[in-house]
Tab-separated table of C-alpha atoms in Angstrom:
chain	number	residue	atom	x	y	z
A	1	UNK	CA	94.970	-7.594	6.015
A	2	UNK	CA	92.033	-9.672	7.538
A	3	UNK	CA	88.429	-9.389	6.129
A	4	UNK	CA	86.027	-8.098	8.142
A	5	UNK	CA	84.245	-12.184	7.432
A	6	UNK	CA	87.228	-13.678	8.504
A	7	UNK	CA	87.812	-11.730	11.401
A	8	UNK	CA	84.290	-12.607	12.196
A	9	UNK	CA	84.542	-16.495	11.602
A	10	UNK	CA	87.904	-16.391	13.576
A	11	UNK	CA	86.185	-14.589	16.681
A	12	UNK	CA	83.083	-16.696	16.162
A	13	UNK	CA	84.956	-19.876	16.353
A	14	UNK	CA	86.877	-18.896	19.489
A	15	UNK	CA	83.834	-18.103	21.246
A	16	UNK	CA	82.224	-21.511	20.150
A	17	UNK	CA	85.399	-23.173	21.176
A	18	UNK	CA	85.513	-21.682	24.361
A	19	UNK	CA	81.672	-22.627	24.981
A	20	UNK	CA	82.037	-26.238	24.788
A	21	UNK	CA	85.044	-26.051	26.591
A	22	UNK	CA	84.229	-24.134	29.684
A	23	UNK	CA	80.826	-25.319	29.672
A	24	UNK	CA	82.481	-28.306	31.046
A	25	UNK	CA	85.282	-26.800	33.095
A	26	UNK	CA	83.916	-23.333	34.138
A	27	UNK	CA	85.533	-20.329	33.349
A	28	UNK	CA	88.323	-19.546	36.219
A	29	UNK	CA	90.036	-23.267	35.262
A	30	UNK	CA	90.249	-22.691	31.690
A	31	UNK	CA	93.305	-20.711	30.388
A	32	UNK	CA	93.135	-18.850	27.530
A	33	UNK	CA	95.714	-21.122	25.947
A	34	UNK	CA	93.658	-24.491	26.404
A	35	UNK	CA	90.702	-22.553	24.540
A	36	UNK	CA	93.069	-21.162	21.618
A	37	UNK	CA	95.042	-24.250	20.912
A	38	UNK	CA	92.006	-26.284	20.432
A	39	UNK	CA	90.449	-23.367	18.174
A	40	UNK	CA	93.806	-23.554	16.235
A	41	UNK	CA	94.317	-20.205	16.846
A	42	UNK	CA	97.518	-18.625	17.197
A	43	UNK	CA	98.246	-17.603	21.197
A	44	UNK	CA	99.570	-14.046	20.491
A	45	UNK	CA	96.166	-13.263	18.299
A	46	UNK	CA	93.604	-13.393	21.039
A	47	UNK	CA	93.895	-9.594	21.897
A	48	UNK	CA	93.221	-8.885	18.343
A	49	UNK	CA	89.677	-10.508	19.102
A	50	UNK	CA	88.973	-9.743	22.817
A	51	UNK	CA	90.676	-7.164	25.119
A	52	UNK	CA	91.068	-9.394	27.933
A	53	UNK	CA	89.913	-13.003	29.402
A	54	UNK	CA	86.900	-11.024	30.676
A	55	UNK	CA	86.145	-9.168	27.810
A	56	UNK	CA	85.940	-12.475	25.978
A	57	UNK	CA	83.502	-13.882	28.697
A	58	UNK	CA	81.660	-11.560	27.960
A	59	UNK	CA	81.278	-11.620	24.744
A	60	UNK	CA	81.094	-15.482	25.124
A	61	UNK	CA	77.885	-15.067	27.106
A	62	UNK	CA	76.293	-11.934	24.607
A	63	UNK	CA	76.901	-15.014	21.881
A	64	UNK	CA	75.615	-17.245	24.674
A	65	UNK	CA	72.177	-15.861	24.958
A	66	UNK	CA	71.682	-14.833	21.707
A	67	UNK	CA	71.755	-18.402	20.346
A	68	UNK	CA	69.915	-19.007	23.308
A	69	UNK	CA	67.254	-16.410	22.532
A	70	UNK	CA	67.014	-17.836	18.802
A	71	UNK	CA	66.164	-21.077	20.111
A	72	UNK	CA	63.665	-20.550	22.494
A	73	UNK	CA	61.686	-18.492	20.300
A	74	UNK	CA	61.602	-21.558	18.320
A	75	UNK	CA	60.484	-24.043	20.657
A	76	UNK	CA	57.898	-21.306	22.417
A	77	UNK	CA	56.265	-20.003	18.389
A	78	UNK	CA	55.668	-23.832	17.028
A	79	UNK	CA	52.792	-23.694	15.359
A	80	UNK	CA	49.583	-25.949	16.390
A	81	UNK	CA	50.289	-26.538	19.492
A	82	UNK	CA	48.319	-24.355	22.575
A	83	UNK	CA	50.561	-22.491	24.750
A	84	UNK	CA	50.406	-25.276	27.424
A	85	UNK	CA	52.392	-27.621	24.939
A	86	UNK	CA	55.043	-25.360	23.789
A	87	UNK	CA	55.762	-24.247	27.688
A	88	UNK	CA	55.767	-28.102	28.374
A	89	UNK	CA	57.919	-28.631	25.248
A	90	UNK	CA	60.340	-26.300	26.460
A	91	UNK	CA	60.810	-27.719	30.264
A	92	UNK	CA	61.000	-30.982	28.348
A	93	UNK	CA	63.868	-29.913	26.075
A	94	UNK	CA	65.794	-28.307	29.338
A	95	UNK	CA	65.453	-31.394	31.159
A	96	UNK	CA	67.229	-33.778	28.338
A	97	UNK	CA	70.007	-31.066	27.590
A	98	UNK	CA	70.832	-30.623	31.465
A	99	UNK	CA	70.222	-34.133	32.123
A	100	UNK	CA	72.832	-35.670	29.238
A	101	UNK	CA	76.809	-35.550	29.306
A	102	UNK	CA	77.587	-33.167	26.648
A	103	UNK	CA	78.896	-29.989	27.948
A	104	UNK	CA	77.922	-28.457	24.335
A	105	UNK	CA	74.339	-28.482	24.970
A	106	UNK	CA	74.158	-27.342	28.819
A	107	UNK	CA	73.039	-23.933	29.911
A	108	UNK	CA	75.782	-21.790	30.548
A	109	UNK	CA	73.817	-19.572	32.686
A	110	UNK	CA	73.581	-22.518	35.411
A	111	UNK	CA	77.828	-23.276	34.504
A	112	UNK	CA	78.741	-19.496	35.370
A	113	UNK	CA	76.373	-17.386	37.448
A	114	UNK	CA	77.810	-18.265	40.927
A	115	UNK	CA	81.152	-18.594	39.333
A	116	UNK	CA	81.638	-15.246	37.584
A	117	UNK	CA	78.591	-13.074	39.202
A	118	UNK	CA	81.497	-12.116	42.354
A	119	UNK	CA	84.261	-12.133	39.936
A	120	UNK	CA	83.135	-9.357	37.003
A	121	UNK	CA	80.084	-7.089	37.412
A	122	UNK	CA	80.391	-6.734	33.228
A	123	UNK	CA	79.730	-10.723	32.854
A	124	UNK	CA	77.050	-10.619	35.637
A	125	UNK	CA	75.161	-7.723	34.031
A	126	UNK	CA	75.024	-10.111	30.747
A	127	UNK	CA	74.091	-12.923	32.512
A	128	UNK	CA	71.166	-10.805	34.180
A	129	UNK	CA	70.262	-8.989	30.940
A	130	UNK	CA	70.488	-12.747	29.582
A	131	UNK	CA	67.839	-14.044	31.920
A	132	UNK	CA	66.047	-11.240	31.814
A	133	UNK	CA	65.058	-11.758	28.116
A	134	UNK	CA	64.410	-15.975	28.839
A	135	UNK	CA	61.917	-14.473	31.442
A	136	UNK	CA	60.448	-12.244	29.893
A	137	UNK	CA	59.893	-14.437	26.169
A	138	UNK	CA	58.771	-17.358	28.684
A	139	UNK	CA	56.188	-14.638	30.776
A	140	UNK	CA	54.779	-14.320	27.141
A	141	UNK	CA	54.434	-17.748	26.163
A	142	UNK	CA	52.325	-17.640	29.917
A	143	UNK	CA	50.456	-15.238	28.690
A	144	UNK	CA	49.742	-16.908	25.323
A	145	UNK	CA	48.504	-20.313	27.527
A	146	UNK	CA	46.089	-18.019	29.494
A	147	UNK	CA	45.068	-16.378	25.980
A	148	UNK	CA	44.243	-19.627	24.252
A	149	UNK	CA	42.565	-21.407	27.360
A	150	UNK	CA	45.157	-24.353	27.942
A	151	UNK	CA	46.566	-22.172	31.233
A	152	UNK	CA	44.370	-21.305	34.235
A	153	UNK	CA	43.491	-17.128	33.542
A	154	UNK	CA	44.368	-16.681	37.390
A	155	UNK	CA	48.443	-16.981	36.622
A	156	UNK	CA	50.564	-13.701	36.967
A	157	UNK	CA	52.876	-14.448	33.609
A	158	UNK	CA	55.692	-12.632	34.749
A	159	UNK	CA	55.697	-14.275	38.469
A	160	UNK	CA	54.994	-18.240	36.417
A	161	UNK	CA	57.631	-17.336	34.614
A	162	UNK	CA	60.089	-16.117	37.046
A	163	UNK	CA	59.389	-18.557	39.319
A	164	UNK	CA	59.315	-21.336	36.971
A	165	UNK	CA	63.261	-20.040	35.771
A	166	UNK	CA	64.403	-19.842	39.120
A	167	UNK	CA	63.411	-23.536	39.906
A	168	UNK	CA	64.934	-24.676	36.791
A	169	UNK	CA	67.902	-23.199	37.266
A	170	UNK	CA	68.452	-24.611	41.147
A	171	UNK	CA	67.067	-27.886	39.749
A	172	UNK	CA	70.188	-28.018	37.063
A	173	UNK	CA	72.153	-26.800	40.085
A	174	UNK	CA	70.843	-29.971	42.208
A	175	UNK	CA	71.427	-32.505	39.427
A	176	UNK	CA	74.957	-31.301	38.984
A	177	UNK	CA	75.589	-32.098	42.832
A	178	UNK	CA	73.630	-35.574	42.385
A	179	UNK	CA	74.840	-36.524	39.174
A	180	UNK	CA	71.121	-37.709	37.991
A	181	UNK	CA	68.143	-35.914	36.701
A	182	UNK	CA	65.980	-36.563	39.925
A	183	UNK	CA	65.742	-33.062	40.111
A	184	UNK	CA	65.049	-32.207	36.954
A	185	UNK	CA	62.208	-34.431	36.859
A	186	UNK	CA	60.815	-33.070	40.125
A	187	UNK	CA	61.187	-29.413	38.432
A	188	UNK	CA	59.049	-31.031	35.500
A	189	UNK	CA	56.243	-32.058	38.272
A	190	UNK	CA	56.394	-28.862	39.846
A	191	UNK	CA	56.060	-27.217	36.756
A	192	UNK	CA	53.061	-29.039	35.376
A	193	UNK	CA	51.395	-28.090	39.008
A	194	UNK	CA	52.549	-24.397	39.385
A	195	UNK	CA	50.731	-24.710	35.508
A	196	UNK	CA	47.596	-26.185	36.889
A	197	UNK	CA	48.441	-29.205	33.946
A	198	UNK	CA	48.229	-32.259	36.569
C-alpha cells in the first residue's frame, strides 16, 4: 500500500508535469497519455489520482494558483520598497515570464481561460476564484501605494487593480498572436500612467 507522501509526490508530479506540458500545448491537445508517460507514470494509475481529465484540470489549476498566490505575495510584501515599486516589480516580472519561450514560467490563466471557460464550468469557476484572489492581493498592494504616498490617493484599488489584470491578461493574449512583447511593453506604459508613475 501507497503512503499517504507518496501518493502525494506522485499526484504532485503529475500535476507539475502536466503544467509545463499544456502550458505549451493547451489542454484539449494534450492526452492524458503524453502527460503520464513523460511523468513516468504508469497509464492505468491516473484514476487513482484524478477522477477524470477534468477533474485533473482542475486540480492542475487549484495547484496553479496556489503557487501562483505564494509568489505574488512575495514579489508584492518585499520589504523597503514603497508600494509603487513592488506593483512596478510585479508588471516587470509578468512581462519577462510572458515575454520568454519557456512554457514553464507562463501564466496559465492566459493558456486556458478561453480554452476551457466553454468547455467545464468546474475549471472556469477555479480560474475565476483564481483571479479573483490575484485581484484582490494586487487591489491591496494599490491600497498600500496610496497608504505610503508613492500612488495618487484618488485611485479606486479594486478598479486599478481590476483594470490593470484585465489589460495584462489581453496584452499576453496580443503577444501570443504577435509573437513579440510589443504588447507587453505597451501594458507596462499603460500601467505606469493608469498609476500616475510617468
Amino acid at each position: 500500500m501507497e503512503s499517504k507522501a507518496n501518493v502525494h509526490d506522485v499526484r504532485s508530479h503529475i500535476l507539475e508535469t502536466g503544467q509545463c506540458i499544456i502550458s505549451g500545448k493547451g489542454f484539449s491537445a494534450v492526452g492524458l497519455s503524453e502527460i503520464l508517460q513523460t511523468a513516468g507514470v504508469p497509464k492505468g494509475s491516473f484514476y487513482h489520482y484524478f477522477g477524470s481529465k477534468e477533474a485533473f484540470g482542475e486540480e492542475l489549476l487549484k495547484s496553479y494558483f496556489s503557487d501562483y498566490q505564494v509568489s505574488l505575495e512575495a514579489l508584492l510584501s518585499r520589504p523597503g520598497l514603497s508600494g509603487a515599486e513592488r506593483l512596478i516589480g510585479y508588471w516587470k516580472v509578468w512581462l519577462e515570464t510572458q515575454s520568454a519561450c519557456d512554457p514553464k514560467g507562463k501564466c496559465l490563466a492566459v493558456k486556458l481561460a478561453a480554452e476551457v471557460s466553454d468547455l467545464s464550468e468546474t475549471m472556469r469557476i477555479v480560474l475565476q476564484q483564481g483571479t479573483d484572489r490575484v485581484i484582490a492581493r494586487l487591489a491591496r498592494a494599490v491600497e498600500d501605494g496610496i497608504a505610503d504616498g508613492s500612488l495618487p490617493a484618488h485611485l479606486d484599488a479594486k478598479t486599478t487593480a481590476s483594470t490593470l489584470y484585465q489589460l495584462w491578461l489581453g496584452a499576453s493574449l496580443r503577444a501570443k498572436i504577435t509573437r513579440n512583447r510589443e504588447p507587453l511593453e505597451s501594458a507596462f506604459e499603460a500601467t505606469q500612467g493608469l498609476l500616475g508613475l510617468n
